PDB file of C-alpha atoms in Angstrom:
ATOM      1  CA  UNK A  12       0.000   0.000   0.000  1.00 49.00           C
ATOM      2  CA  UNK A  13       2.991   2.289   0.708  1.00 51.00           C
ATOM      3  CA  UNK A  14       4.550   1.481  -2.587  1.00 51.00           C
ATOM      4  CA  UNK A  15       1.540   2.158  -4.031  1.00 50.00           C
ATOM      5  CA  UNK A  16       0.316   5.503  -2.376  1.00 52.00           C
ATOM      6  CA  UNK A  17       4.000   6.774  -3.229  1.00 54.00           C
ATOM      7  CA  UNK A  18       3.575   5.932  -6.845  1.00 50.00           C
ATOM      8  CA  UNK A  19       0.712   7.148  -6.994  1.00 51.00           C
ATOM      9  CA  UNK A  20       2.035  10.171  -5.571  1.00 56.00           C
ATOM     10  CA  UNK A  21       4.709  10.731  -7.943  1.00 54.00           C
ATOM     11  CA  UNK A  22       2.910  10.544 -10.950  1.00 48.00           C
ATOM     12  CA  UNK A  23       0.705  13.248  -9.221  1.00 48.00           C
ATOM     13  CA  UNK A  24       4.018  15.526  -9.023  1.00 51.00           C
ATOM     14  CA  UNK A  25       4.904  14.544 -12.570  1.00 45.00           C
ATOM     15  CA  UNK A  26       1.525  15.444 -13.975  1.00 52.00           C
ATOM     16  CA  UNK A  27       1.670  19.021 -11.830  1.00 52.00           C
ATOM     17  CA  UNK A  28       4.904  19.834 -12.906  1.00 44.00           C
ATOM     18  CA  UNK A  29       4.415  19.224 -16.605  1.00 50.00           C
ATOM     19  CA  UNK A  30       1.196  21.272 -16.601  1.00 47.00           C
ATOM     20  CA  UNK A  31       2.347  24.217 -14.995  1.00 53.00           C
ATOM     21  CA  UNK A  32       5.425  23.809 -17.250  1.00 52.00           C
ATOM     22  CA  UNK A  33       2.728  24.034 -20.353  1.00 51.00           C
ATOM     23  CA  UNK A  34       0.892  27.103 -18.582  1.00 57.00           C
ATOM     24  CA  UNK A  35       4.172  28.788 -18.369  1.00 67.00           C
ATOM     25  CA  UNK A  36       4.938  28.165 -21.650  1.00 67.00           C
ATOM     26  CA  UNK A  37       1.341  29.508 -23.142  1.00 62.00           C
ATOM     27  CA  UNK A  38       2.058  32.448 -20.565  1.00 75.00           C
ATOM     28  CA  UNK A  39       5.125  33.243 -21.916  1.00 73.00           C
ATOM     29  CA  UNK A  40       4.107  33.139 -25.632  1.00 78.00           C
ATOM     30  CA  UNK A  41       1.679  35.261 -25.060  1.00 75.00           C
ATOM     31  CA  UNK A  42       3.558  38.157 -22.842  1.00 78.00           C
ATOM     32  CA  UNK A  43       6.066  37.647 -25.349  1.00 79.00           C
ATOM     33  CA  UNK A  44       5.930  40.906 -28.102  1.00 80.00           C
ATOM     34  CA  UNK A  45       7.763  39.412 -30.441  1.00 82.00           C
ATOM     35  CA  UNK A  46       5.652  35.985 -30.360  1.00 83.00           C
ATOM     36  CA  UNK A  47       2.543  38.182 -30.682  1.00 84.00           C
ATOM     37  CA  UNK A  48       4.070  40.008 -33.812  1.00 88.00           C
ATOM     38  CA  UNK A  49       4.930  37.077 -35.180  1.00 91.00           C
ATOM     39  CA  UNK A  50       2.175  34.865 -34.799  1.00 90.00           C
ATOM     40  CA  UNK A  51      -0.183  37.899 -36.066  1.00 91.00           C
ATOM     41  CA  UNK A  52       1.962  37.878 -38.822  1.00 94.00           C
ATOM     42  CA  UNK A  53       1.253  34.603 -39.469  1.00 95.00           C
ATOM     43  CA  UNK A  54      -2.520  35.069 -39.912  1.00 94.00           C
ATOM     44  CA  UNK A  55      -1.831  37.990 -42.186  1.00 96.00           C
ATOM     45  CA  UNK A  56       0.067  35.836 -44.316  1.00 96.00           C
ATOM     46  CA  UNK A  57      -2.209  32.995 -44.257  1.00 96.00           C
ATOM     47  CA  UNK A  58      -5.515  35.336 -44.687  1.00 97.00           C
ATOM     48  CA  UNK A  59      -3.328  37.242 -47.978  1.00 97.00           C
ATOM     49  CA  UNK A  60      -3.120  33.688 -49.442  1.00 97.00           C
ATOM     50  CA  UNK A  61      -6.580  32.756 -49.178  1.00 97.00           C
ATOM     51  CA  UNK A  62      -7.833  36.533 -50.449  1.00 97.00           C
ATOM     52  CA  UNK A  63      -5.294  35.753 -53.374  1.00 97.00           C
ATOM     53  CA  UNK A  64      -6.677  32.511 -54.133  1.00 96.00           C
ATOM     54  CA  UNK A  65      -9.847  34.248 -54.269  1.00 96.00           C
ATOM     55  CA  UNK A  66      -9.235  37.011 -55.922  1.00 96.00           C
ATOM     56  CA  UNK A  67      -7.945  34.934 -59.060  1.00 95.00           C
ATOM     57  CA  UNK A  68     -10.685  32.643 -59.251  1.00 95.00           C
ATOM     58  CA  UNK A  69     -13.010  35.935 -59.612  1.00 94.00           C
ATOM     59  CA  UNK A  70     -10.718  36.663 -62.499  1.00 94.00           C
ATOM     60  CA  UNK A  71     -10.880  33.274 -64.229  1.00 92.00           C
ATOM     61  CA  UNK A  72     -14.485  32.953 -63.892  1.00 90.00           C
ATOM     62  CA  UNK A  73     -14.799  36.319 -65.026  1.00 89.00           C
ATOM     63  CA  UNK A  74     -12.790  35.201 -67.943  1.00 88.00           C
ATOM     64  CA  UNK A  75     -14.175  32.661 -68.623  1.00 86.00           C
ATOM     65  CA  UNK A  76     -18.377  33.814 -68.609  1.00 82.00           C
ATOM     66  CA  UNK A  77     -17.339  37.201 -69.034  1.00 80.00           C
ATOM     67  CA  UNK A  78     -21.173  37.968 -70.662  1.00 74.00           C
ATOM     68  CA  UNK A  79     -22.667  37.235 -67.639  1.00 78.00           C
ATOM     69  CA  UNK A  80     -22.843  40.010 -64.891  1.00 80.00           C
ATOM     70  CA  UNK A  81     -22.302  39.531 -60.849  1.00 86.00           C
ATOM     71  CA  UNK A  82     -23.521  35.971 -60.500  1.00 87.00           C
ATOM     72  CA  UNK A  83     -23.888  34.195 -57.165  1.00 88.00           C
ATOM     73  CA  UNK A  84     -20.720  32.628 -57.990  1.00 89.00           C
ATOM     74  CA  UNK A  85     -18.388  35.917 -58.700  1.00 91.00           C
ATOM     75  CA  UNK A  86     -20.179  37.666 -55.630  1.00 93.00           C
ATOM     76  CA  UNK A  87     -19.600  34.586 -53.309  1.00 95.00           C
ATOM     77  CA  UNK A  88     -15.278  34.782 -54.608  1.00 95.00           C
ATOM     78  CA  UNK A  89     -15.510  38.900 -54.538  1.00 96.00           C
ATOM     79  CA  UNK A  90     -17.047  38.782 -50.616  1.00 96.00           C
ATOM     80  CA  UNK A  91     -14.350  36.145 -49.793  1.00 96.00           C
ATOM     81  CA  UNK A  92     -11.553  38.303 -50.935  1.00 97.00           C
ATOM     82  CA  UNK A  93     -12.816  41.308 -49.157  1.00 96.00           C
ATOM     83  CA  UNK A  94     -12.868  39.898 -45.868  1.00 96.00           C
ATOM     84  CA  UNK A  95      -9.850  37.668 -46.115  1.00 96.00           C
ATOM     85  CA  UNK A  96      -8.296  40.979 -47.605  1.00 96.00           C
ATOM     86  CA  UNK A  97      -9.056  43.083 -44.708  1.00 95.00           C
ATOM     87  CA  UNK A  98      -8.451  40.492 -42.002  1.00 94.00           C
ATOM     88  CA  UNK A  99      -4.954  39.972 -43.840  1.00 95.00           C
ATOM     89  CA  UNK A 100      -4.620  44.113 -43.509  1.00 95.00           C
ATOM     90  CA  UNK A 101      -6.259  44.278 -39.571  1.00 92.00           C
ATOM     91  CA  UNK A 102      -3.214  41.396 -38.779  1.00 92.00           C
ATOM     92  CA  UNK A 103      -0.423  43.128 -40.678  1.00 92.00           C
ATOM     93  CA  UNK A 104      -1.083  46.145 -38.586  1.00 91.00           C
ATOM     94  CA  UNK A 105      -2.760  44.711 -35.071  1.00 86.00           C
ATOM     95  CA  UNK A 106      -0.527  46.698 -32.808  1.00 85.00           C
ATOM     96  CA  UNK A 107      -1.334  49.540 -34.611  1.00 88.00           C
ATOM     97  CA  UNK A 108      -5.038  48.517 -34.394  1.00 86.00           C
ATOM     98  CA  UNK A 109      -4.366  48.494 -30.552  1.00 83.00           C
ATOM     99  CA  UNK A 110      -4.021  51.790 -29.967  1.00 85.00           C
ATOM    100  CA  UNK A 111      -6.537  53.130 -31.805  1.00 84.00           C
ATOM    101  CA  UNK A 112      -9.149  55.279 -29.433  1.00 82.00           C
ATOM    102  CA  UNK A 113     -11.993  55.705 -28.660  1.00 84.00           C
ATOM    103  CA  UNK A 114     -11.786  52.059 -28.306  1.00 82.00           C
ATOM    104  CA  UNK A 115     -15.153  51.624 -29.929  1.00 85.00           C
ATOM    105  CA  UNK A 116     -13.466  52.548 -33.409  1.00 88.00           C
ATOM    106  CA  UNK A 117     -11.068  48.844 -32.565  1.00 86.00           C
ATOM    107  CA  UNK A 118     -14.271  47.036 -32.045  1.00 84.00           C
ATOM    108  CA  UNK A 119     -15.264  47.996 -35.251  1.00 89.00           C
ATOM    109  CA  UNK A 120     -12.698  46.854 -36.784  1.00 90.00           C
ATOM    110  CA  UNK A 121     -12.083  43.656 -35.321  1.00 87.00           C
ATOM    111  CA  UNK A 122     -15.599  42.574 -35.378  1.00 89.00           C
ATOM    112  CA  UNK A 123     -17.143  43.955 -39.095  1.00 92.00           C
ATOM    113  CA  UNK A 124     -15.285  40.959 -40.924  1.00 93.00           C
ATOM    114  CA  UNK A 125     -16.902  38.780 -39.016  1.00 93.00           C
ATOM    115  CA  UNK A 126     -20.266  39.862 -40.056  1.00 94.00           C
ATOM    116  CA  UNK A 127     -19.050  40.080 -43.897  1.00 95.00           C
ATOM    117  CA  UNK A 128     -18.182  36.464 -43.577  1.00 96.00           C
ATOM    118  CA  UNK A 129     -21.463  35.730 -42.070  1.00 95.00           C
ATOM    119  CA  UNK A 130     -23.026  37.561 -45.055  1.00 96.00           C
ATOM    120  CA  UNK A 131     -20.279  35.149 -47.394  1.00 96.00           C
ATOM    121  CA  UNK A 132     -21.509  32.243 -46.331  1.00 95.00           C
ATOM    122  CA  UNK A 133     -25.414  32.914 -45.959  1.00 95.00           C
ATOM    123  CA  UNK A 134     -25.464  33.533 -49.386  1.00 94.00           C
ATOM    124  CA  UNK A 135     -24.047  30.123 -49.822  1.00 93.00           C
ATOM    125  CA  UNK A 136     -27.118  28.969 -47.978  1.00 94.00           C
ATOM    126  CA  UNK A 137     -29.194  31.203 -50.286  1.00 93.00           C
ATOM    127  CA  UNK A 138     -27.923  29.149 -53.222  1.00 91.00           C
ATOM    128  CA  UNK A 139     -28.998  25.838 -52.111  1.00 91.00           C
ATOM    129  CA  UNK A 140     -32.198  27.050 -50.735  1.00 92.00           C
ATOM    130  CA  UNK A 141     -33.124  28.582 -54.155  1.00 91.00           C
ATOM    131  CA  UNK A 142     -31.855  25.106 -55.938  1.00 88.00           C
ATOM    132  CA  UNK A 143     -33.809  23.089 -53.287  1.00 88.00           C
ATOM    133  CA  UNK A 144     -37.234  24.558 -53.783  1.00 90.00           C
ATOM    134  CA  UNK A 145     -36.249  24.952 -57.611  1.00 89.00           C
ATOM    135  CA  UNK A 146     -36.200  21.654 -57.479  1.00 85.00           C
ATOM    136  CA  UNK A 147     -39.397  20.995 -55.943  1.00 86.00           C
ATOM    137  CA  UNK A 148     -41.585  23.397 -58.259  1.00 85.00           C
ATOM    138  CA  UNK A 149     -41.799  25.680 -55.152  1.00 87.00           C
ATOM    139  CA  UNK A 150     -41.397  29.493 -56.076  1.00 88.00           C
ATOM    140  CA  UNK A 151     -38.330  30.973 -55.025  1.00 85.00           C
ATOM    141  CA  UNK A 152     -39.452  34.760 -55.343  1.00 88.00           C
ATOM    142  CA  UNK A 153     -39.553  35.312 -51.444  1.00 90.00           C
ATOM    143  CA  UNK A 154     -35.988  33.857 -50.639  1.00 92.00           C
ATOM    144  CA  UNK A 155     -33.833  36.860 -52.016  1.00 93.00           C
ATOM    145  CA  UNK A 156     -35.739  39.748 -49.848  1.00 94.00           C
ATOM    146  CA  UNK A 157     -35.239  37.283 -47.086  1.00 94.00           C
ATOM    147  CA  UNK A 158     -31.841  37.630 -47.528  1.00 94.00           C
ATOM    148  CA  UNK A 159     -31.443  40.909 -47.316  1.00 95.00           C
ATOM    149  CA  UNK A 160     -33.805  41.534 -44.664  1.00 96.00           C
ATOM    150  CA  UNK A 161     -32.164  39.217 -42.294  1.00 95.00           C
ATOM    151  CA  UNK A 162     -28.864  40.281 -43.132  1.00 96.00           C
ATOM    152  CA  UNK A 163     -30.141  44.158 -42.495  1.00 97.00           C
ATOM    153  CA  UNK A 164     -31.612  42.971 -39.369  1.00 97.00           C
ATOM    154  CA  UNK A 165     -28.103  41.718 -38.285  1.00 96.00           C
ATOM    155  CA  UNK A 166     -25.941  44.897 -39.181  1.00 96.00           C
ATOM    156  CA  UNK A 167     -28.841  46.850 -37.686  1.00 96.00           C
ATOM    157  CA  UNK A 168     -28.697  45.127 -34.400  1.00 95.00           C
ATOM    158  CA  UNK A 169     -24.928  45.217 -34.022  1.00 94.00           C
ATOM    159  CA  UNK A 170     -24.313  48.943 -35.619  1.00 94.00           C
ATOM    160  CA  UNK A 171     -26.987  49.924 -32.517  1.00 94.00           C
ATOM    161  CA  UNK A 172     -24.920  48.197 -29.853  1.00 92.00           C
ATOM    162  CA  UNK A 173     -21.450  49.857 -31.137  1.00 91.00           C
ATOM    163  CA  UNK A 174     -23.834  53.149 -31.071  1.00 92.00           C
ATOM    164  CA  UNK A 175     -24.181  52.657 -27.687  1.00 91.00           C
ATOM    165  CA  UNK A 176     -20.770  51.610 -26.983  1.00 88.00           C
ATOM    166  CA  UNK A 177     -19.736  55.112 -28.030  1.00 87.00           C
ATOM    167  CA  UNK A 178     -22.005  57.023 -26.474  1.00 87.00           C
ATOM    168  CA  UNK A 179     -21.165  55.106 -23.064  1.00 84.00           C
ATOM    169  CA  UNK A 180     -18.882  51.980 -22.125  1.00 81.00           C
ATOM    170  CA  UNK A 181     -21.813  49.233 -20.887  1.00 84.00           C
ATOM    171  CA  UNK A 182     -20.031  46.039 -19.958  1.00 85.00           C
ATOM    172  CA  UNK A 183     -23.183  44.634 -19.905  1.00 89.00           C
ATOM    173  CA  UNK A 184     -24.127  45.893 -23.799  1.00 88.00           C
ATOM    174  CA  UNK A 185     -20.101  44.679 -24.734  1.00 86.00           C
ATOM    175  CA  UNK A 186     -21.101  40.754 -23.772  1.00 88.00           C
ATOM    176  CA  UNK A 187     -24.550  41.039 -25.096  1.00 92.00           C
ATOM    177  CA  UNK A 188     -22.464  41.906 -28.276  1.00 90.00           C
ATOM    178  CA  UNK A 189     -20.691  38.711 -28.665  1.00 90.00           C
ATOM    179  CA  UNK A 190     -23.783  36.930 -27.147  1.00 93.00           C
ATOM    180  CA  UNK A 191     -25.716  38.289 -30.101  1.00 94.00           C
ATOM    181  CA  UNK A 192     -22.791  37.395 -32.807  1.00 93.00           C
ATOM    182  CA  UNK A 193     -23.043  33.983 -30.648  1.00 94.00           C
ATOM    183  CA  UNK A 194     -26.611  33.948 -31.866  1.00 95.00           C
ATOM    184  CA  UNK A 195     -25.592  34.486 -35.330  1.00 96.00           C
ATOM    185  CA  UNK A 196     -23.263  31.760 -35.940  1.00 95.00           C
ATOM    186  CA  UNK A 197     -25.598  29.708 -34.504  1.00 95.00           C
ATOM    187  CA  UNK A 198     -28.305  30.538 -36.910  1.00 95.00           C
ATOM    188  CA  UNK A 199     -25.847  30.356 -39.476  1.00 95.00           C
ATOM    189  CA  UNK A 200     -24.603  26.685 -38.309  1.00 96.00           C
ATOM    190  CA  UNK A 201     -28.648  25.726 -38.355  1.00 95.00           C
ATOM    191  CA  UNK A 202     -29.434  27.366 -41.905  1.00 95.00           C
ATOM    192  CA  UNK A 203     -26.119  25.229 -43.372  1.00 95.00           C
ATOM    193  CA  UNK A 204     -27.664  22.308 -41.713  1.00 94.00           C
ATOM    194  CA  UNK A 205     -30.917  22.830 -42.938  1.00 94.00           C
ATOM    195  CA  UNK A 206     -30.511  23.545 -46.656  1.00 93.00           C
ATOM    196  CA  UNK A 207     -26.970  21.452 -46.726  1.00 92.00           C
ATOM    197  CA  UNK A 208     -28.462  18.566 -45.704  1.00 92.00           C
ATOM    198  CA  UNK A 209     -32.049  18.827 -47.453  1.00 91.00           C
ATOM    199  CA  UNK A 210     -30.082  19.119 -50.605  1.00 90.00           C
ATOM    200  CA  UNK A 211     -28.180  16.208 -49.400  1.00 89.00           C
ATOM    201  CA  UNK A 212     -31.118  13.883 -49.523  1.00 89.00           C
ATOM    202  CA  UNK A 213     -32.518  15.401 -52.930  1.00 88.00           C
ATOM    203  CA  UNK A 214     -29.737  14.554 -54.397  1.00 84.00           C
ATOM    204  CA  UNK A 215     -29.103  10.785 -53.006  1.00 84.00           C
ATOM    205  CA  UNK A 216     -32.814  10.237 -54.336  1.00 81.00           C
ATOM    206  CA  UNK A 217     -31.386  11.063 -58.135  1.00 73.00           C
ATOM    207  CA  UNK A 218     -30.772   8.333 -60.479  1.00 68.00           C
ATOM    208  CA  UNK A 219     -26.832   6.621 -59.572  1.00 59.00           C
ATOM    209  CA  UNK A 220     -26.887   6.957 -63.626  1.00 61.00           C
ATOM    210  CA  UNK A 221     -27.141  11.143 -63.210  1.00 60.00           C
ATOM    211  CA  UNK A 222     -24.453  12.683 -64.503  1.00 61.00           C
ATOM    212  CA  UNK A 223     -22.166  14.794 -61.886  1.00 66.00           C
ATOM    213  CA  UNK A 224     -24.533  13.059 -59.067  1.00 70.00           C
ATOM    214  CA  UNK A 225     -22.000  11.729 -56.764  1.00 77.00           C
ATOM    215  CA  UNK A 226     -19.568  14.762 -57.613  1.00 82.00           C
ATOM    216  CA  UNK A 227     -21.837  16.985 -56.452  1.00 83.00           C
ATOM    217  CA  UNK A 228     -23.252  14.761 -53.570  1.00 86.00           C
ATOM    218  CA  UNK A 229     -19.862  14.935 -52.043  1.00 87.00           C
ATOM    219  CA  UNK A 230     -19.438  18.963 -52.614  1.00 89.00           C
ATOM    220  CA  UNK A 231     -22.370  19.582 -50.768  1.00 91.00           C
ATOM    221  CA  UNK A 232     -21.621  16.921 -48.108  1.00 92.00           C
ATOM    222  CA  UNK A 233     -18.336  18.355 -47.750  1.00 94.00           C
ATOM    223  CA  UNK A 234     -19.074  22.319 -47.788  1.00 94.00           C
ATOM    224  CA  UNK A 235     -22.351  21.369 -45.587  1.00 94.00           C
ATOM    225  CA  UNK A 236     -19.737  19.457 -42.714  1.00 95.00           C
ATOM    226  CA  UNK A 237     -17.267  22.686 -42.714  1.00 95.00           C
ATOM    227  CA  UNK A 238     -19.450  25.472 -42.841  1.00 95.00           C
ATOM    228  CA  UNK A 239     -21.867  23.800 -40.139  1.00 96.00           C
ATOM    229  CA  UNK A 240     -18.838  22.852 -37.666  1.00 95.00           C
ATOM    230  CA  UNK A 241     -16.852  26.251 -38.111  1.00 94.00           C
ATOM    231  CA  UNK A 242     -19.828  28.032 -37.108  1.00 96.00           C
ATOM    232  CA  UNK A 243     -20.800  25.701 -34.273  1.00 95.00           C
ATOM    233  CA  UNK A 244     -16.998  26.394 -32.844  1.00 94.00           C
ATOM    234  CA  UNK A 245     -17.605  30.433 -33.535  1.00 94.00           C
ATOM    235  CA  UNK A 246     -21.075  30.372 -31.611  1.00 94.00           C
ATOM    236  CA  UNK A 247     -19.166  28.313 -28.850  1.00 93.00           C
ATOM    237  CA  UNK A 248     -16.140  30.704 -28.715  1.00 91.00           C
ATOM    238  CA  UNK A 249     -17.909  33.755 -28.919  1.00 91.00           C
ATOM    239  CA  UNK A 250     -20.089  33.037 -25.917  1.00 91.00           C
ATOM    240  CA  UNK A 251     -16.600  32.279 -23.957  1.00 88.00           C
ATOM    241  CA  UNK A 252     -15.260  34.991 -24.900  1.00 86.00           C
ATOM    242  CA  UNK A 253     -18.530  37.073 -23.672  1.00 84.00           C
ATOM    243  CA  UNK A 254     -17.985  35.287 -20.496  1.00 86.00           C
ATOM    244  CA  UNK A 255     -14.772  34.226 -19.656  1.00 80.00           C
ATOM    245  CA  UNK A 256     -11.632  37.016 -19.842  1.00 77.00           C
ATOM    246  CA  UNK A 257      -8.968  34.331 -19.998  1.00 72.00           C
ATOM    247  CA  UNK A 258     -10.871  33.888 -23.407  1.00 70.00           C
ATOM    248  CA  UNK A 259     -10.860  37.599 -24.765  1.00 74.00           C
ATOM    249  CA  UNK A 260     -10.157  37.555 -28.562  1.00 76.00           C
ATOM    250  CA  UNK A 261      -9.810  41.324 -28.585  1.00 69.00           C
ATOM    251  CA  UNK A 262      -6.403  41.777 -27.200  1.00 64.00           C
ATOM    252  CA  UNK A 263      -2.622  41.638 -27.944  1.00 69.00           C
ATOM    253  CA  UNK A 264      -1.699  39.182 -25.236  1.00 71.00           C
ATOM    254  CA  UNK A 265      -3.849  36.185 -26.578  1.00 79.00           C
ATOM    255  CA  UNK A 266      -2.068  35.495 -29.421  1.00 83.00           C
ATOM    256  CA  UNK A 267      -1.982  31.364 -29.405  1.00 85.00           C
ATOM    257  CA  UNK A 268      -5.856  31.953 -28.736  1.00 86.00           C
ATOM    258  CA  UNK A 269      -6.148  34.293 -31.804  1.00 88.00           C
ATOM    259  CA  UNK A 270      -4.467  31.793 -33.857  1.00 91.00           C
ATOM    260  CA  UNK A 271      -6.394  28.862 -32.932  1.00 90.00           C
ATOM    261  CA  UNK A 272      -9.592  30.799 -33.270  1.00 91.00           C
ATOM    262  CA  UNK A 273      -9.459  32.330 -36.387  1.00 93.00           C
ATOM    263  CA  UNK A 274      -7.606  29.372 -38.166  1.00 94.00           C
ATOM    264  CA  UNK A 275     -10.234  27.141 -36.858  1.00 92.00           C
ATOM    265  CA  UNK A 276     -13.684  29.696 -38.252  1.00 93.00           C
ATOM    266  CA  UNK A 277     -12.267  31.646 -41.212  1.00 94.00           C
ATOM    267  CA  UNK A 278      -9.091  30.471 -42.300  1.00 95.00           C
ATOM    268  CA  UNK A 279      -9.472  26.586 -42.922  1.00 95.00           C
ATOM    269  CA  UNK A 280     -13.469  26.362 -43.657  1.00 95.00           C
ATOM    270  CA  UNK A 281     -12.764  29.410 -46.362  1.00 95.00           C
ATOM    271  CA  UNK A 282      -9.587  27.302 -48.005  1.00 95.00           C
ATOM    272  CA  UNK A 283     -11.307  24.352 -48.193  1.00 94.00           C
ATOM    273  CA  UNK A 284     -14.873  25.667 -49.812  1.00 94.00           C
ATOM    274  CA  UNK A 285     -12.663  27.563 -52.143  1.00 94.00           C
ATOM    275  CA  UNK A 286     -10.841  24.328 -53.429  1.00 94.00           C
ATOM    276  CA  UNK A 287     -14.025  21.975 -53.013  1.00 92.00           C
ATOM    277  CA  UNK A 288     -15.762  25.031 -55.754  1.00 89.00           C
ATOM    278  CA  UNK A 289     -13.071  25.594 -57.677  1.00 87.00           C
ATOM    279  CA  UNK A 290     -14.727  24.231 -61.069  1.00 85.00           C
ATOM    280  CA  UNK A 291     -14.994  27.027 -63.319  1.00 82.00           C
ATOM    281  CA  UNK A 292     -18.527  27.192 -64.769  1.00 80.00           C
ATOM    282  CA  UNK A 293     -19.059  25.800 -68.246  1.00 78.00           C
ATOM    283  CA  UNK A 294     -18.674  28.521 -71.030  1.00 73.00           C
ATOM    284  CA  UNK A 295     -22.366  28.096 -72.803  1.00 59.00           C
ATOM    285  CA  UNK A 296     -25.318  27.151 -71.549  1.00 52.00           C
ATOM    286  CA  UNK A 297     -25.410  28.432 -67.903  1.00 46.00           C
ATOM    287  CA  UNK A 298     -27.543  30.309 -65.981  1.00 46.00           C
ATOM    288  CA  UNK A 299     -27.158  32.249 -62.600  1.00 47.00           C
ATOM    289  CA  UNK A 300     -28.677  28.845 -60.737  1.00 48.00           C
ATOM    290  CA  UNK A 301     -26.388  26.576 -61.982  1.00 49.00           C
ATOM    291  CA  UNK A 302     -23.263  29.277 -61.048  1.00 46.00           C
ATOM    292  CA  UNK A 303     -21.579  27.389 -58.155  1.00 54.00           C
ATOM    293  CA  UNK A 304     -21.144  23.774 -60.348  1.00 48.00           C
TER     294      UNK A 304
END
């Protein structure tokens, strides 16, 4: 029993020591300035790449259906540069972004791309919807105002809160902030889910012999899984963040925390929808509906 308890009791220590030996190192990254440049570096470099990638598959669809106007497909590319362009910019110049007062105006900032992605991505959702009930014979004419209206309901909302944030500093306003953005990936997550995976279905109930079928079965698995789990982790993080300061995205000295974050909700899911749509539409014969095959 003695041999026991003091083995038992050693592996205690052992465990102790090598946890507090991984707190100090997470402590140290993130006091460190130069870790925190470089890591933000990083996710400028990362966030240029996938705003490049972006930006030239806009060009080579535009290219290539250059008689066709702002389709869902050239919007969906033109959104996704824009935000990974200005996240990419926000990154390269973070410390600057720091010391920017009132501290409203770094709010701003820091939190607008994150509603232009939300905007990216619904209209993905907006795509399949409109295919699904296409589909079905159901009339699509209401889905496009809804759209909009939700998405003005959403910038309304949040432009309100950082109204009030100027006028007065509210803690209490600040977390119902990312509470409400919580809300918003959530709905997001549900909509994918929704649409995703009734589109899903429809299209396991086509002939095996349909041409593209199990191509396109797989895209829409595939963007369906990403989109749905990157904004289950954002709803998750954001209401941690609202809660928890250890778990503050908005600050200098959370770099490893930034980086996991952001390469988890923006950087990955946006790389891997861009490669999973990367066919170019076909030159004749298309219409706005069929703009994402």
């Amino acid at each position: 029993m003695d041999k026991g308890s003091s083995g038992a009791e050693m592996a205690g220590t052992v465990i102790s020591f090598k946890l507090e030996e991984a707190s100090s190192w997470w402590h140290d990254i993130n006091e460190s300035p130069f870790w925190q440049d470089r890591i933000f570096h990083v996710l400028a470099t990362l966030y240029g790449l996938v705003a490049a990638v972006a930006f030239i598959q806009l060009i080579r669809i535009q290219l290539r259906v250059p008689e066709y106007g702002w389709t869902t497909q050239k919007v969906f590319h033109f959104l996704n540069f824009l935000v990974n362009g200005v996240r990419c910019l926000l990154f390269v110049f973070r410390r600057n972004v720091e010391s920017i007062h009132p501290p409203i105006f770094q709010h701003i900032l820091l939190d607008f791309p994150s509603l232009a992605f939300f905007t990216t991505y619904a209209l993905l959702v907006l795509f399949w919807a409109e295919i699904y009930y296409q589909a079905r014979a159901v009339s699509t004419d209401g889905l496009r105002p809804s759209f909009f209206t939700i998405n003005a309901v959403v910038y309304a909302i949040q432009i309100a809160m950082w109204l009030v944030l100027a006028w007065k500093t509210i803690p209490t306003v600040a977390i119902l902030s990312k509470v409400f953005f919580a809300g918003v990936s959530l709905f997001a997550a549900l909509g994918f889910l929704l649409y995703g995976g009734r589109l899903f279905l429809m299209l396991q109930r086509f002939p095996v012999e349909s041409k593209g079928r199990r191509k396109k079965l797989q895209e829409v698995g595939y963007v369906t899984t990403i989109c749905f789990s990157c904004f289950l982790v954002r709803c998750i993080m954001m209401c941690f963040n609202a809660f928890d300061k250890a778990a503050d995205l908005d600050v200098l000295d959370h770099p490893v925390l930034n980086f996991i974050y952001y390469l988890l909700v923006e950087i990955l899911p946006s790389s891997l929808v861009l490669f999973i749509l990367r066919k170019l539409p076909p030159k004749r014969g298309i219409s706005q509906n069929n703009s994402l095959r």
